[in-house]
Amino acid sequence: MRIEKENIVIRSVIVDDAEQLNQWWNDGKVMELTFEDASINDIDNIFNLSKNLIENSDLDDRI
């Protein structure tokens, strides 16, 4: 799967993502942002959540 909108790309996870995902999973600041909107029902909410993560954390561009 690959979805693109503006400068955000959502794609299927690959094995090479494991290290970065583990870091995010164990980062309380990232996880707080992730669960801020528990009603993720549509693609616009997913993109807004992604923007929130990018704008409010020190993540690199590997999303």
PDB file of N, CA and C in Angstrom:
ATOM      1  N   MET A   1       0.842  -1.170   0.000  1.00  0.00           N
ATOM      2  CA  MET A   1       0.000   0.000   0.000  1.00  0.00           C
ATOM      3  C   MET A   1       0.891   1.237   0.000  1.00  0.00           C
ATOM      4  N   ARG A   2       0.483   2.241  -0.733  1.00  0.00           N
ATOM      5  CA  ARG A   2       1.176   3.531  -0.740  1.00  0.00           C
ATOM      6  C   ARG A   2       0.145   4.619  -1.008  1.00  0.00           C
ATOM      7  N   ILE A   3       0.034   5.560  -0.077  1.00  0.00           N
ATOM      8  CA  ILE A   3      -0.892   6.678  -0.204  1.00  0.00           C
ATOM      9  C   ILE A   3      -0.070   7.953  -0.064  1.00  0.00           C
ATOM     10  N   GLU A   4      -0.254   8.874  -0.988  1.00  0.00           N
ATOM     11  CA  GLU A   4       0.467  10.144  -0.941  1.00  0.00           C
ATOM     12  C   GLU A   4      -0.523  11.300  -0.972  1.00  0.00           C
ATOM     13  N   LYS A   5      -0.250  12.307  -0.149  1.00  0.00           N
ATOM     14  CA  LYS A   5      -1.044  13.531  -0.135  1.00  0.00           C
ATOM     15  C   LYS A   5      -0.125  14.647   0.346  1.00  0.00           C
ATOM     16  N   GLU A   6      -0.025  15.684  -0.459  1.00  0.00           N
ATOM     17  CA  GLU A   6       0.891  16.791  -0.162  1.00  0.00           C
ATOM     18  C   GLU A   6       2.296  16.223   0.030  1.00  0.00           C
ATOM     19  N   ASN A   7       2.932  16.513   1.157  1.00  0.00           N
ATOM     20  CA  ASN A   7       4.287  16.015   1.382  1.00  0.00           C
ATOM     21  C   ASN A   7       4.334  14.831   2.347  1.00  0.00           C
ATOM     22  N   ILE A   8       3.204  14.132   2.497  1.00  0.00           N
ATOM     23  CA  ILE A   8       3.121  12.989   3.406  1.00  0.00           C
ATOM     24  C   ILE A   8       2.910  11.719   2.600  1.00  0.00           C
ATOM     25  N   VAL A   9       3.645  10.676   2.956  1.00  0.00           N
ATOM     26  CA  VAL A   9       3.487   9.371   2.323  1.00  0.00           C
ATOM     27  C   VAL A   9       3.207   8.350   3.416  1.00  0.00           C
ATOM     28  N   ILE A  10       2.146   7.579   3.235  1.00  0.00           N
ATOM     29  CA  ILE A  10       1.854   6.450   4.116  1.00  0.00           C
ATOM     30  C   ILE A  10       2.058   5.204   3.281  1.00  0.00           C
ATOM     31  N   ARG A  11       2.895   4.309   3.780  1.00  0.00           N
ATOM     32  CA  ARG A  11       3.187   3.098   3.030  1.00  0.00           C
ATOM     33  C   ARG A  11       3.224   1.908   3.968  1.00  0.00           C
ATOM     34  N   SER A  12       3.185   0.746   3.382  1.00  0.00           N
ATOM     35  CA  SER A  12       3.282  -0.468   4.178  1.00  0.00           C
ATOM     36  C   SER A  12       4.646  -0.527   4.856  1.00  0.00           C
ATOM     37  N   VAL A  13       4.663  -1.120   6.021  1.00  0.00           N
ATOM     38  CA  VAL A  13       5.898  -1.279   6.775  1.00  0.00           C
ATOM     39  C   VAL A  13       6.747  -2.373   6.138  1.00  0.00           C
ATOM     40  N   ILE A  14       8.059  -2.158   6.166  1.00  0.00           N
ATOM     41  CA  ILE A  14       8.991  -3.184   5.707  1.00  0.00           C
ATOM     42  C   ILE A  14       9.934  -3.524   6.862  1.00  0.00           C
ATOM     43  N   VAL A  15      10.637  -4.627   6.752  1.00  0.00           N
ATOM     44  CA  VAL A  15      11.526  -5.084   7.820  1.00  0.00           C
ATOM     45  C   VAL A  15      12.546  -4.011   8.200  1.00  0.00           C
ATOM     46  N   ASP A  16      13.024  -3.278   7.229  1.00  0.00           N
ATOM     47  CA  ASP A  16      14.020  -2.234   7.503  1.00  0.00           C
ATOM     48  C   ASP A  16      13.484  -1.117   8.398  1.00  0.00           C
ATOM     49  N   ASP A  17      12.178  -1.021   8.578  1.00  0.00           N
ATOM     50  CA  ASP A  17      11.566   0.010   9.423  1.00  0.00           C
ATOM     51  C   ASP A  17      11.576  -0.361  10.906  1.00  0.00           C
ATOM     52  N   ALA A  18      11.897  -1.598  11.233  1.00  0.00           N
ATOM     53  CA  ALA A  18      11.749  -2.104  12.601  1.00  0.00           C
ATOM     54  C   ALA A  18      12.495  -1.267  13.636  1.00  0.00           C
ATOM     55  N   GLU A  19      13.731  -0.907  13.361  1.00  0.00           N
ATOM     56  CA  GLU A  19      14.509  -0.144  14.335  1.00  0.00           C
ATOM     57  C   GLU A  19      13.864   1.213  14.620  1.00  0.00           C
ATOM     58  N   GLN A  20      13.464   1.927  13.565  1.00  0.00           N
ATOM     59  CA  GLN A  20      12.833   3.237  13.752  1.00  0.00           C
ATOM     60  C   GLN A  20      11.496   3.105  14.469  1.00  0.00           C
ATOM     61  N   LEU A  21      10.683   2.120  14.100  1.00  0.00           N
ATOM     62  CA  LEU A  21       9.390   1.916  14.758  1.00  0.00           C
ATOM     63  C   LEU A  21       9.572   1.592  16.233  1.00  0.00           C
ATOM     64  N   ASN A  22      10.589   0.806  16.555  1.00  0.00           N
ATOM     65  CA  ASN A  22      10.876   0.479  17.947  1.00  0.00           C
ATOM     66  C   ASN A  22      11.240   1.739  18.732  1.00  0.00           C
ATOM     67  N   GLN A  23      12.032   2.612  18.128  1.00  0.00           N
ATOM     68  CA  GLN A  23      12.393   3.868  18.798  1.00  0.00           C
ATOM     69  C   GLN A  23      11.155   4.719  19.056  1.00  0.00           C
ATOM     70  N   TRP A  24      10.293   4.836  18.050  1.00  0.00           N
ATOM     71  CA  TRP A  24       9.073   5.627  18.224  1.00  0.00           C
ATOM     72  C   TRP A  24       8.163   5.006  19.276  1.00  0.00           C
ATOM     73  N   TRP A  25       8.008   3.690  19.243  1.00  0.00           N
ATOM     74  CA  TRP A  25       7.127   2.982  20.182  1.00  0.00           C
ATOM     75  C   TRP A  25       7.569   3.250  21.616  1.00  0.00           C
ATOM     76  N   ASN A  26       8.870   3.346  21.840  1.00  0.00           N
ATOM     77  CA  ASN A  26       9.415   3.543  23.178  1.00  0.00           C
ATOM     78  C   ASN A  26       9.630   5.009  23.531  1.00  0.00           C
ATOM     79  N   ASP A  27       9.194   5.924  22.698  1.00  0.00           N
ATOM     80  CA  ASP A  27       9.305   7.359  22.939  1.00  0.00           C
ATOM     81  C   ASP A  27       7.939   7.874  23.395  1.00  0.00           C
ATOM     82  N   GLY A  28       7.820   8.170  24.671  1.00  0.00           N
ATOM     83  CA  GLY A  28       6.541   8.611  25.222  1.00  0.00           C
ATOM     84  C   GLY A  28       5.969   9.835  24.532  1.00  0.00           C
ATOM     85  N   LYS A  29       6.836  10.739  24.094  1.00  0.00           N
ATOM     86  CA  LYS A  29       6.379  11.951  23.407  1.00  0.00           C
ATOM     87  C   LYS A  29       5.698  11.599  22.079  1.00  0.00           C
ATOM     88  N   VAL A  30       6.283  10.665  21.341  1.00  0.00           N
ATOM     89  CA  VAL A  30       5.690  10.239  20.069  1.00  0.00           C
ATOM     90  C   VAL A  30       4.380   9.498  20.315  1.00  0.00           C
ATOM     91  N   MET A  31       4.365   8.584  21.260  1.00  0.00           N
ATOM     92  CA  MET A  31       3.162   7.792  21.504  1.00  0.00           C
ATOM     93  C   MET A  31       2.022   8.654  22.030  1.00  0.00           C
ATOM     94  N   GLU A  32       2.336   9.676  22.803  1.00  0.00           N
ATOM     95  CA  GLU A  32       1.303  10.607  23.269  1.00  0.00           C
ATOM     96  C   GLU A  32       0.615  11.263  22.078  1.00  0.00           C
ATOM     97  N   LEU A  33       1.389  11.690  21.104  1.00  0.00           N
ATOM     98  CA  LEU A  33       0.826  12.301  19.897  1.00  0.00           C
ATOM     99  C   LEU A  33       0.034  11.291  19.080  1.00  0.00           C
ATOM    100  N   THR A  34       0.493  10.069  19.050  1.00  0.00           N
ATOM    101  CA  THR A  34      -0.158   9.025  18.260  1.00  0.00           C
ATOM    102  C   THR A  34      -1.574   8.759  18.753  1.00  0.00           C
ATOM    103  N   PHE A  35      -1.766   8.713  20.047  1.00  0.00           N
ATOM    104  CA  PHE A  35      -3.069   8.358  20.591  1.00  0.00           C
ATOM    105  C   PHE A  35      -3.903   9.573  20.984  1.00  0.00           C
ATOM    106  N   GLU A  36      -3.450  10.747  20.612  1.00  0.00           N
ATOM    107  CA  GLU A  36      -4.190  11.970  20.916  1.00  0.00           C
ATOM    108  C   GLU A  36      -5.583  11.943  20.294  1.00  0.00           C
ATOM    109  N   ASP A  37      -5.699  11.422  19.087  1.00  0.00           N
ATOM    110  CA  ASP A  37      -6.985  11.328  18.391  1.00  0.00           C
ATOM    111  C   ASP A  37      -7.331   9.854  18.226  1.00  0.00           C
ATOM    112  N   ALA A  38      -8.094   9.327  19.156  1.00  0.00           N
ATOM    113  CA  ALA A  38      -8.417   7.901  19.142  1.00  0.00           C
ATOM    114  C   ALA A  38      -9.477   7.544  18.112  1.00  0.00           C
ATOM    115  N   SER A  39     -10.047   8.524  17.424  1.00  0.00           N
ATOM    116  CA  SER A  39     -11.115   8.247  16.462  1.00  0.00           C
ATOM    117  C   SER A  39     -10.620   8.372  15.023  1.00  0.00           C
ATOM    118  N   ILE A  40      -9.573   7.653  14.711  1.00  0.00           N
ATOM    119  CA  ILE A  40      -9.028   7.695  13.350  1.00  0.00           C
ATOM    120  C   ILE A  40      -9.924   6.839  12.462  1.00  0.00           C
ATOM    121  N   ASN A  41     -10.825   7.495  11.751  1.00  0.00           N
ATOM    122  CA  ASN A  41     -11.794   6.773  10.926  1.00  0.00           C
ATOM    123  C   ASN A  41     -11.596   6.974   9.440  1.00  0.00           C
ATOM    124  N   ASP A  42     -10.852   7.974   9.047  1.00  0.00           N
ATOM    125  CA  ASP A  42     -10.713   8.219   7.620  1.00  0.00           C
ATOM    126  C   ASP A  42      -9.327   8.741   7.275  1.00  0.00           C
ATOM    127  N   ILE A  43      -9.038   8.790   6.012  1.00  0.00           N
ATOM    128  CA  ILE A  43      -7.701   9.136   5.543  1.00  0.00           C
ATOM    129  C   ILE A  43      -7.293  10.550   5.936  1.00  0.00           C
ATOM    130  N   ASP A  44      -8.218  11.500   5.972  1.00  0.00           N
ATOM    131  CA  ASP A  44      -7.862  12.862   6.372  1.00  0.00           C
ATOM    132  C   ASP A  44      -7.367  12.899   7.814  1.00  0.00           C
ATOM    133  N   ASN A  45      -8.002  12.150   8.694  1.00  0.00           N
ATOM    134  CA  ASN A  45      -7.535  12.088  10.077  1.00  0.00           C
ATOM    135  C   ASN A  45      -6.141  11.481  10.158  1.00  0.00           C
ATOM    136  N   ILE A  46      -5.872  10.478   9.337  1.00  0.00           N
ATOM    137  CA  ILE A  46      -4.548   9.862   9.331  1.00  0.00           C
ATOM    138  C   ILE A  46      -3.505  10.876   8.878  1.00  0.00           C
ATOM    139  N   PHE A  47      -3.796  11.624   7.830  1.00  0.00           N
ATOM    140  CA  PHE A  47      -2.847  12.633   7.365  1.00  0.00           C
ATOM    141  C   PHE A  47      -2.651  13.728   8.408  1.00  0.00           C
ATOM    142  N   ASN A  48      -3.716  14.163   9.059  1.00  0.00           N
ATOM    143  CA  ASN A  48      -3.582  15.174  10.105  1.00  0.00           C
ATOM    144  C   ASN A  48      -2.734  14.654  11.258  1.00  0.00           C
ATOM    145  N   LEU A  49      -2.928  13.396  11.629  1.00  0.00           N
ATOM    146  CA  LEU A  49      -2.129  12.787  12.680  1.00  0.00           C
ATOM    147  C   LEU A  49      -0.663  12.740  12.267  1.00  0.00           C
ATOM    148  N   SER A  50      -0.405  12.371  11.025  1.00  0.00           N
ATOM    149  CA  SER A  50       0.972  12.318  10.524  1.00  0.00           C
ATOM    150  C   SER A  50       1.620  13.694  10.572  1.00  0.00           C
ATOM    151  N   LYS A  51       0.890  14.717  10.143  1.00  0.00           N
ATOM    152  CA  LYS A  51       1.417  16.083  10.198  1.00  0.00           C
ATOM    153  C   LYS A  51       1.736  16.470  11.642  1.00  0.00           C
ATOM    154  N   ASN A  52       0.841  16.121  12.561  1.00  0.00           N
ATOM    155  CA  ASN A  52       1.041  16.420  13.972  1.00  0.00           C
ATOM    156  C   ASN A  52       2.326  15.766  14.475  1.00  0.00           C
ATOM    157  N   LEU A  53       2.545  14.515  14.104  1.00  0.00           N
ATOM    158  CA  LEU A  53       3.765  13.822  14.512  1.00  0.00           C
ATOM    159  C   LEU A  53       5.006  14.516  13.973  1.00  0.00           C
ATOM    160  N   ILE A  54       4.959  14.889  12.706  1.00  0.00           N
ATOM    161  CA  ILE A  54       6.113  15.519  12.073  1.00  0.00           C
ATOM    162  C   ILE A  54       6.386  16.888  12.680  1.00  0.00           C
ATOM    163  N   GLU A  55       5.350  17.671  12.881  1.00  0.00           N
ATOM    164  CA  GLU A  55       5.515  19.040  13.369  1.00  0.00           C
ATOM    165  C   GLU A  55       5.890  19.107  14.844  1.00  0.00           C
ATOM    166  N   ASN A  56       5.524  18.089  15.623  1.00  0.00           N
ATOM    167  CA  ASN A  56       5.708  18.163  17.072  1.00  0.00           C
ATOM    168  C   ASN A  56       6.752  17.210  17.624  1.00  0.00           C
ATOM    169  N   SER A  57       7.600  16.685  16.782  1.00  0.00           N
ATOM    170  CA  SER A  57       8.635  15.790  17.282  1.00  0.00           C
ATOM    171  C   SER A  57       9.915  15.980  16.495  1.00  0.00           C
ATOM    172  N   ASP A  58      10.932  15.317  16.934  1.00  0.00           N
ATOM    173  CA  ASP A  58      12.238  15.417  16.293  1.00  0.00           C
ATOM    174  C   ASP A  58      12.458  14.269  15.318  1.00  0.00           C
ATOM    175  N   LEU A  59      11.408  13.810  14.671  1.00  0.00           N
ATOM    176  CA  LEU A  59      11.518  12.685  13.763  1.00  0.00           C
ATOM    177  C   LEU A  59      12.214  13.098  12.483  1.00  0.00           C
ATOM    178  N   ASP A  60      12.968  12.164  11.912  1.00  0.00           N
ATOM    179  CA  ASP A  60      13.564  12.458  10.615  1.00  0.00           C
ATOM    180  C   ASP A  60      12.541  12.158   9.527  1.00  0.00           C
ATOM    181  N   ASP A  61      12.927  12.218   8.288  1.00  0.00           N
ATOM    182  CA  ASP A  61      11.969  12.086   7.189  1.00  0.00           C
ATOM    183  C   ASP A  61      11.769  10.650   6.738  1.00  0.00           C
ATOM    184  N   ARG A  62      11.906   9.678   7.651  1.00  0.00           N
ATOM    185  CA  ARG A  62      11.736   8.279   7.264  1.00  0.00           C
ATOM    186  C   ARG A  62      10.309   7.786   7.424  1.00  0.00           C
ATOM    187  N   ILE A  63       9.353   8.666   7.590  1.00  0.00           N
ATOM    188  CA  ILE A  63       7.953   8.237   7.701  1.00  0.00           C
ATOM    189  C   ILE A  63       7.488   7.751   6.364  1.00  0.00           C
TER     190      ILE A  63
END
